[in-house]
Short mmCIF file of C-alpha atoms in Angstrom, two decimals:
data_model
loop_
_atom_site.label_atom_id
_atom_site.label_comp_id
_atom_site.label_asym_id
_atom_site.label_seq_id
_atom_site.Cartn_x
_atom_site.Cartn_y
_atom_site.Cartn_z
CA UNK X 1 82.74 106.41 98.97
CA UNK X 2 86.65 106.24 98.46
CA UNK X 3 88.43 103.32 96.61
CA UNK X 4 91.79 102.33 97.02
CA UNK X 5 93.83 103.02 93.86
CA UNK X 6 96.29 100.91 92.54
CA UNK X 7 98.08 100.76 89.25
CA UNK X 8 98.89 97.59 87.63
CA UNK X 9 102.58 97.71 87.92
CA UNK X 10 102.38 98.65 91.31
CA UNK X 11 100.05 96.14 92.57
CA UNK X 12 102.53 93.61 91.11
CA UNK X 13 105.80 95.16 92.77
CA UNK X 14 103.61 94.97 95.80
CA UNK X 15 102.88 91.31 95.58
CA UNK X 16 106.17 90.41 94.71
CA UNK X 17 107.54 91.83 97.64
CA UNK X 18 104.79 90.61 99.82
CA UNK X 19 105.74 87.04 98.13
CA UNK X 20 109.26 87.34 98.87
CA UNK X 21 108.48 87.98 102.52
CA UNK X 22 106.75 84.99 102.81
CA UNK X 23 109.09 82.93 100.94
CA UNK X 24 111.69 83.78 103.29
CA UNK X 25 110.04 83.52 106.34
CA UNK X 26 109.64 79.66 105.22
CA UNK X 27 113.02 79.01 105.04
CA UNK X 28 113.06 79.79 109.37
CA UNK X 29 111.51 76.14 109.44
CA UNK X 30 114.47 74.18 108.13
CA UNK X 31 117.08 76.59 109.88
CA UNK X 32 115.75 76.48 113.47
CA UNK X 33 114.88 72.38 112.86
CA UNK X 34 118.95 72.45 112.22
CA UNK X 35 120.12 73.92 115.21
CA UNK X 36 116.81 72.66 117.53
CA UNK X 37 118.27 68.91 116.90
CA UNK X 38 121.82 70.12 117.21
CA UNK X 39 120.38 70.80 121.09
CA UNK X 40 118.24 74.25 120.85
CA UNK X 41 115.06 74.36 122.60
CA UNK X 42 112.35 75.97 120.37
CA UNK X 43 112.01 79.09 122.55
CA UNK X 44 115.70 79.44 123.16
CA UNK X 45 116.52 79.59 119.62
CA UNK X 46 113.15 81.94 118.46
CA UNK X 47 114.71 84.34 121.15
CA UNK X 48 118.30 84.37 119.74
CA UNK X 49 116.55 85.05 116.27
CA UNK X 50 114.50 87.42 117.04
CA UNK X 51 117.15 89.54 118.98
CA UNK X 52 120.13 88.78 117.07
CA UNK X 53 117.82 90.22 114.31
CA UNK X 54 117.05 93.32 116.54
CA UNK X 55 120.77 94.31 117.26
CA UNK X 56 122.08 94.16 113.38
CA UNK X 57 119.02 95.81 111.82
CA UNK X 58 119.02 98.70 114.85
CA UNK X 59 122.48 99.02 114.18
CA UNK X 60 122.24 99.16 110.74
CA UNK X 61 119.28 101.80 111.03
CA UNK X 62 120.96 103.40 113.71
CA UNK X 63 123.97 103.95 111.47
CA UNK X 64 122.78 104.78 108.22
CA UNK X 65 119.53 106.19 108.75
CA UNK X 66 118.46 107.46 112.28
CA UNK X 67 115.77 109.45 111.45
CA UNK X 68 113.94 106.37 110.91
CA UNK X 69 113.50 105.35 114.81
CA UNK X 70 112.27 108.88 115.68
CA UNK X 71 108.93 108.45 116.55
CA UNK X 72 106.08 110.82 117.68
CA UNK X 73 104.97 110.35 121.23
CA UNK X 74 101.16 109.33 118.96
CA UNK X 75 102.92 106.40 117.17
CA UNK X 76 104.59 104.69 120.08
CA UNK X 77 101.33 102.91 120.96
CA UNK X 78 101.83 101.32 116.96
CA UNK X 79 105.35 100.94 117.83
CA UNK X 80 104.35 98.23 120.56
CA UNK X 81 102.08 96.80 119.05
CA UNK X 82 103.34 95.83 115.96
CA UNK X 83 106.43 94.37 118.37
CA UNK X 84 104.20 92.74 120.62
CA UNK X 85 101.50 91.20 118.21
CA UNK X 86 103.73 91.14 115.36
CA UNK X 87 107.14 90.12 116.44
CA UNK X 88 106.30 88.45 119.76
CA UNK X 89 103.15 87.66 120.46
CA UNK X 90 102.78 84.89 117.34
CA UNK X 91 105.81 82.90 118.05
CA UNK X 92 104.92 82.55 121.95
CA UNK X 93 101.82 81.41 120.96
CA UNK X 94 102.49 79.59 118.21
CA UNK X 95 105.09 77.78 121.12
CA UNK X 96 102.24 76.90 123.52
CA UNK X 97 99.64 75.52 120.74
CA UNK X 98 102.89 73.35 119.16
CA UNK X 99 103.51 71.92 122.83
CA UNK X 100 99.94 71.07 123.42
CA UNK X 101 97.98 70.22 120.25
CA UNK X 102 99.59 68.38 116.62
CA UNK X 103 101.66 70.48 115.07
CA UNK X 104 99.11 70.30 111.70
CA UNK X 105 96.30 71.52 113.60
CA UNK X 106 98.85 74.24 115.46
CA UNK X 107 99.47 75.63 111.62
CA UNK X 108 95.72 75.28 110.50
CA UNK X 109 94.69 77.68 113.75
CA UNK X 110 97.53 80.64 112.96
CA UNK X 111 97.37 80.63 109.63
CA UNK X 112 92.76 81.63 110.07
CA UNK X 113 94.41 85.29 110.56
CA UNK X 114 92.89 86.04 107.06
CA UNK X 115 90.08 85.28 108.28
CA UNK X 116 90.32 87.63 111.33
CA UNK X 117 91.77 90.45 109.04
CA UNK X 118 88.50 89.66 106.52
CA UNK X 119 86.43 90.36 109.52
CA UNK X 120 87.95 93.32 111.28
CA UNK X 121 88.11 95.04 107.82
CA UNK X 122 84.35 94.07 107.39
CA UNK X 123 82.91 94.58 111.04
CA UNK X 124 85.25 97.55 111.95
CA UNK X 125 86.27 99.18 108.84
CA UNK X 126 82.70 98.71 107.11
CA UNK X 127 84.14 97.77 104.05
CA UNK X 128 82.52 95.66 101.70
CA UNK X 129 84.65 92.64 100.45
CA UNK X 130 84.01 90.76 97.16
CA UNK X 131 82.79 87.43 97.48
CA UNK X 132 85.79 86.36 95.83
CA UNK X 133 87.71 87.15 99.11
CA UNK X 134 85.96 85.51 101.27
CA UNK X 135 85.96 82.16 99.10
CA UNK X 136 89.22 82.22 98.52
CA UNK X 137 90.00 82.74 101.77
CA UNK X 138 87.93 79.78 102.85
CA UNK X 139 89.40 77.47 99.88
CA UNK X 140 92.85 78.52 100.90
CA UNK X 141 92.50 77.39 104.46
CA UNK X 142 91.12 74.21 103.35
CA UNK X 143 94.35 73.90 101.22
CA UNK X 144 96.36 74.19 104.07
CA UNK X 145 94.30 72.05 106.37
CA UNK X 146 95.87 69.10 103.66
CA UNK X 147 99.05 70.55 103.69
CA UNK X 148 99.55 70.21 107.44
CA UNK X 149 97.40 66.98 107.07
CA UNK X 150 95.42 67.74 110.24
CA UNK X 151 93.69 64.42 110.04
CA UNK X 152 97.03 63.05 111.61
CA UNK X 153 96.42 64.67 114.85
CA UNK X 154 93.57 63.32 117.37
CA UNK X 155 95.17 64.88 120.93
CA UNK X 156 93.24 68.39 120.99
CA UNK X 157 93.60 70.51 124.10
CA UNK X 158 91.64 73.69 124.87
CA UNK X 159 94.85 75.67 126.10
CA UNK X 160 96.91 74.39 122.57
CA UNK X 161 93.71 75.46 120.59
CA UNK X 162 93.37 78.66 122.73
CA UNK X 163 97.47 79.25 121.99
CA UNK X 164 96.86 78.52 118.10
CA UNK X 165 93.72 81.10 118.15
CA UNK X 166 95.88 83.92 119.93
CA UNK X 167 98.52 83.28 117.30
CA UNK X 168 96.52 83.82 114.70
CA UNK X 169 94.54 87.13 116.50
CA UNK X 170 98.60 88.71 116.59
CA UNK X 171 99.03 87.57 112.70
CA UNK X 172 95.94 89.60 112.26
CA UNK X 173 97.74 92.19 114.17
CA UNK X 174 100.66 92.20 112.29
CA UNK X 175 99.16 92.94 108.91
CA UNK X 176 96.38 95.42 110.45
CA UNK X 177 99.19 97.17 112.13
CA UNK X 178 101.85 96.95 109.36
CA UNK X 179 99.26 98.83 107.26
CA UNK X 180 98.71 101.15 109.24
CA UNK X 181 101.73 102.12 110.10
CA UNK X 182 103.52 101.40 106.64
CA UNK X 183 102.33 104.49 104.77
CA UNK X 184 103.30 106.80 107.78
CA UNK X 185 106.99 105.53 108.90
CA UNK X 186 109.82 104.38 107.25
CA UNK X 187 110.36 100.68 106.48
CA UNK X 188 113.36 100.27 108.21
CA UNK X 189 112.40 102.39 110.94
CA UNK X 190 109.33 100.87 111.96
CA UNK X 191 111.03 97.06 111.77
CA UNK X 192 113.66 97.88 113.90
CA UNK X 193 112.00 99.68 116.30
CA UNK X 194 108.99 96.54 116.03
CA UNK X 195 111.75 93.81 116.31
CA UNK X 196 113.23 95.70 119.19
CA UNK X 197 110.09 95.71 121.29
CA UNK X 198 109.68 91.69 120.13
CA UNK X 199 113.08 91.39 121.27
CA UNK X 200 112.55 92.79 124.45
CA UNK X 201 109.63 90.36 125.51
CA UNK X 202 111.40 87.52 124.08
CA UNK X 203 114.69 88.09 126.51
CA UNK X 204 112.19 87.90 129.75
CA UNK X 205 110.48 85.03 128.44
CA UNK X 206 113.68 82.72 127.12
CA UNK X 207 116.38 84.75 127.90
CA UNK X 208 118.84 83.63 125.28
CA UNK X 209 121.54 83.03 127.11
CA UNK X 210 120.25 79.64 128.31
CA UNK X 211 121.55 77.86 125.43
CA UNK X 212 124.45 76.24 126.46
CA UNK X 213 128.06 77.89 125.02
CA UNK X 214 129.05 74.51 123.09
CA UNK X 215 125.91 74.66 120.99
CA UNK X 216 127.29 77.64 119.02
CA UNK X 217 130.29 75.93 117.92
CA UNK X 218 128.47 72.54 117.14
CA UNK X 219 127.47 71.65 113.30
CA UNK X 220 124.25 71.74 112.00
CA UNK X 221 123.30 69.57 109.27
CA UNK X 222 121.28 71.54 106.66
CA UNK X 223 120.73 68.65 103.59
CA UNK X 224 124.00 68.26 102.38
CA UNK X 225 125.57 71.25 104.61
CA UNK X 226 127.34 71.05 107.41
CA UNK X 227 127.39 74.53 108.91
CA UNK X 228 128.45 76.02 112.86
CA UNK X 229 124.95 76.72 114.10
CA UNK X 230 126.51 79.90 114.86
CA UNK X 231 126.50 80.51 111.17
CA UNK X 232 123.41 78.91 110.81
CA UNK X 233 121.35 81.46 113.42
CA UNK X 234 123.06 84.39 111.46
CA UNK X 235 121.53 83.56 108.44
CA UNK X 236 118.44 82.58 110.27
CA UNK X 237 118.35 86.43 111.90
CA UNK X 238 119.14 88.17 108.91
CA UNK X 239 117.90 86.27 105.66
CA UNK X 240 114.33 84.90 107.76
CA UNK X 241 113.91 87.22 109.87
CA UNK X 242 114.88 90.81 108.78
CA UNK X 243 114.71 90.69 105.31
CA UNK X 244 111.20 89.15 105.22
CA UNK X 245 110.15 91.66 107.68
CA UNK X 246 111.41 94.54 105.51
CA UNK X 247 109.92 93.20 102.50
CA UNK X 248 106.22 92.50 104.23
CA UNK X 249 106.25 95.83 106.08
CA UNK X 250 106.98 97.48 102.36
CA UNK X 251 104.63 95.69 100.57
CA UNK X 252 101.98 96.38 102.72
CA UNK X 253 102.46 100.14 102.11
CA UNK X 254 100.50 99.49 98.72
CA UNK X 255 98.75 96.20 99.41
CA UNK X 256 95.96 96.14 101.51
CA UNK X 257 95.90 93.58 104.62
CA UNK X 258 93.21 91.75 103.70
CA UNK X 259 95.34 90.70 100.54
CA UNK X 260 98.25 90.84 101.63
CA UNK X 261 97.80 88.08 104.52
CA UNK X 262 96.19 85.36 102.05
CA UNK X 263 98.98 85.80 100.77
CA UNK X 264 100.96 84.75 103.75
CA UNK X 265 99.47 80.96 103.45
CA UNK X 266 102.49 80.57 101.04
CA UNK X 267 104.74 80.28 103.82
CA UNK X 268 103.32 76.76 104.88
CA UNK X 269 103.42 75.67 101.29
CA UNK X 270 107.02 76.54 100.78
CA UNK X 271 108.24 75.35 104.27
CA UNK X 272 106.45 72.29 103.31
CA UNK X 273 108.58 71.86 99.85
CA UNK X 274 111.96 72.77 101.89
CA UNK X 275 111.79 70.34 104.18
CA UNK X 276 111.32 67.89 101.31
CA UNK X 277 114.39 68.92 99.84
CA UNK X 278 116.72 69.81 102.94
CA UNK X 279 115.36 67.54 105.23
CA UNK X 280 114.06 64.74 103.22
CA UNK X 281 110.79 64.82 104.31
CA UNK X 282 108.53 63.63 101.54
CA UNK X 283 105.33 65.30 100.34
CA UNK X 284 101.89 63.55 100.12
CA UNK X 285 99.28 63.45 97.45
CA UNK X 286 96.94 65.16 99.86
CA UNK X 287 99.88 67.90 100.42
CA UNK X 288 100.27 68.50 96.85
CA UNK X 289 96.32 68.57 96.12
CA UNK X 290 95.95 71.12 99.17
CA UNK X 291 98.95 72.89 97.71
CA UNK X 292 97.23 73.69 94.72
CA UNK X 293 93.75 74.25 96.75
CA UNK X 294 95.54 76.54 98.79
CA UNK X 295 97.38 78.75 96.02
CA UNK X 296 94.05 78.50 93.80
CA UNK X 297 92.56 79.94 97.37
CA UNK X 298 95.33 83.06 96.99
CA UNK X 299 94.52 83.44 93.16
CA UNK X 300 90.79 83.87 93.97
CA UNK X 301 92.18 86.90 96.50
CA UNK X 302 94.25 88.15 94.15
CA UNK X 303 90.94 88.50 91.12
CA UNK X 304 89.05 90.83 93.77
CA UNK X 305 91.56 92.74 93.21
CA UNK X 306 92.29 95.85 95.75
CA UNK X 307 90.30 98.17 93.21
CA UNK X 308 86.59 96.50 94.26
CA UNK X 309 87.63 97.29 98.14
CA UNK X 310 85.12 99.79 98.52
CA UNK X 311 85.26 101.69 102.07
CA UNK X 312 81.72 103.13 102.74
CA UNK X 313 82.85 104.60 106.14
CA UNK X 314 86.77 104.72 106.85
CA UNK X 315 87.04 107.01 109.82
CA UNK X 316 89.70 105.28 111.33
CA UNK X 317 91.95 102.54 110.20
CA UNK X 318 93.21 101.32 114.21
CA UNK X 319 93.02 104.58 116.08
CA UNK X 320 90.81 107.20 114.75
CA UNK X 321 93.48 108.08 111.84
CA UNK X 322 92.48 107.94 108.44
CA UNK X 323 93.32 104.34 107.13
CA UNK X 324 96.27 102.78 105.24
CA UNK X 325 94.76 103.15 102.15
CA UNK X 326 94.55 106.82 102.22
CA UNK X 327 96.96 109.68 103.17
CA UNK X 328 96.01 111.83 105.96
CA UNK X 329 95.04 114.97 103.67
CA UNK X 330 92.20 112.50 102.66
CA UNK X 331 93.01 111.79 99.26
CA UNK X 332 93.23 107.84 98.05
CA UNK X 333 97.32 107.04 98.04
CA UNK X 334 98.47 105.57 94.35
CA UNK X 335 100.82 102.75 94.79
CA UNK X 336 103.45 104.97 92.84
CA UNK X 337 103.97 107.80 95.91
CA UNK X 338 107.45 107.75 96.98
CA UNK X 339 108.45 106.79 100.60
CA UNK X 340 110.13 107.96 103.31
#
């Protein structure tokens, strides 16, 4: 029986970083509100994100480190997926549960991918997880289902709830798949060449070039700012998009998935206080007690503590490779190993 072996320094760099991810990746919500009622469509705008973000990391990679996107013919199958779970596959989702069921209950159903990583890490991996885990997992989606204040909602539709449920299967993907592939590939590598393939799908789905020319040199109100949405979209690509990817992809590298994507229920939390103070949309008492529910969820997580993740049988993290938490020679990887 191998455990995964993690120093206390370590653990904390990686939930930092994994914190800083999802702290970023909140601030999308305010930005793309900002240029959505300046005249984006939803899908329009996730598209120009997502492959504005493509072309400046690639070329960034492509620039200062190419070795990075040289994959083996093995890994392009994680390549894709992590683009087309990862990248793609949650937004368009996310887009058809928003248009068809309250955007509360939309948030609630994406954000159960801890729950789907708990499982597949359980059923699949056959590892045991703490009880901890799974009620903290359970408290923290309880948080959130006040945070989102679900109650508001009545209109369910089976297509919106089938759209939120897919989202949250490719969240699962994206941390299953960013640990796998996190140990094995450089950071920037692997994002580029993820937010790439994302990129691709979004451009046949909402080709970006459907929002209108005049929209780019409009002003978006941010608050207090008053910003070109051109502007506005940059920082959108770069600051919530590629930086939060970088930061998640690294801090899964020595923080397993089943932590690391508790960890993501942050994001609604923080978007939640940033619209409050950019957009001026006030928090509830119930938001504030399912705040604390929700983080007090994370903390519970956090206690298990990636030490007591004990893998009776770990043939194969996704594809018959040894998994994430262990180098391919076998022996447990220390959160202390250099990268790539």
């Amino acid at each position: 029986m191998a455990v995964l072996e993690m120093t206390a320094p370590g653990r904390a760099r990686a939930t930092g970083l994994s914190l800083t991810s999802w702290v970023l990746f909140a601030t999308s919500g305010p930005l793309a509100r900002s240029v959505m009622a300046a005249g984006g469509s939803p899908a329009a705008v996730t598209a120009v994100r997502i492959v504005l973000a493509a072309v400046l990391l690639g070329a960034v990679v492509a620039v200062l480190r190419p070795r990075a996107l040289r994959f083996r013919r093995g890994d392009l199958w994680l390549v894709l997926g992590y683009g087309l779970f990862g990248v793609a596959g949650v937004q368009l989702f996310f887009f058809v549960a928003v248009a068809r069921v309250p955007v509360g209950v939309a948030m609630v159903l994406v954000n159960l991918a801890p729950a789907v990583v708990a499982l597949w890490v359980r059923v699949v991996r056959r590892t045991r997880l703490p009880v901890l885990v799974w009620l903290g997992i359970g408290l923290a989606v309880a948080g959130l289902g006040l945070v989102a204040e679900v109650w508001r909602g009545t209109r369910l539709d089976l297509l919106g709830v089938a759209g939120g449920l897919a989202a949250a299967v490719c969240a699962a993907g994206f941390f299953l798949l960013g640990e796998h592939g996190a140990s094995r590939h450089d950071s920037f590598g692997l994002t580029a060449a993820g937010l790439a393939v994302g990129a691709a799908v979004m451009i046949v789905v909402s080709p970006p070039w459907t929002l209108p020319a005049e929209l780019f040199t409009a002003r978006a109100v941010l608050g207090g700012l008053h910003a070109p949405v051109w502007s506005v979209l940059v920082v959108l690509a770069v600051v919530a998009t590629v930086l939060p990817y970088l930061a998640g992809i690294r801090a899964m590298r020595d923080l397993p998935s089943t932590l690391g994507s508790v960890l993501a229920l942050v994001e609604p939390v923080v978007a939640a206080v940033l619209a409050w103070l950019l957009l001026g949309q006030a928090l509830g008492l119930a938001q504030l007690v399912g705040a604390v529910v929700l983080l007090g969820g994370a903390a519970l997580v956090q206690l298990a503590g990636p030490a007591q993740l004990a893998v009776e049988q770990e043939p194969a993290g996704l594809s018959g490779e040894p998994s994430a938490g262990r180098r391919p020679g076998g022996s447990p990887r220390r959160s202390g190993s250099p990268g790539r």
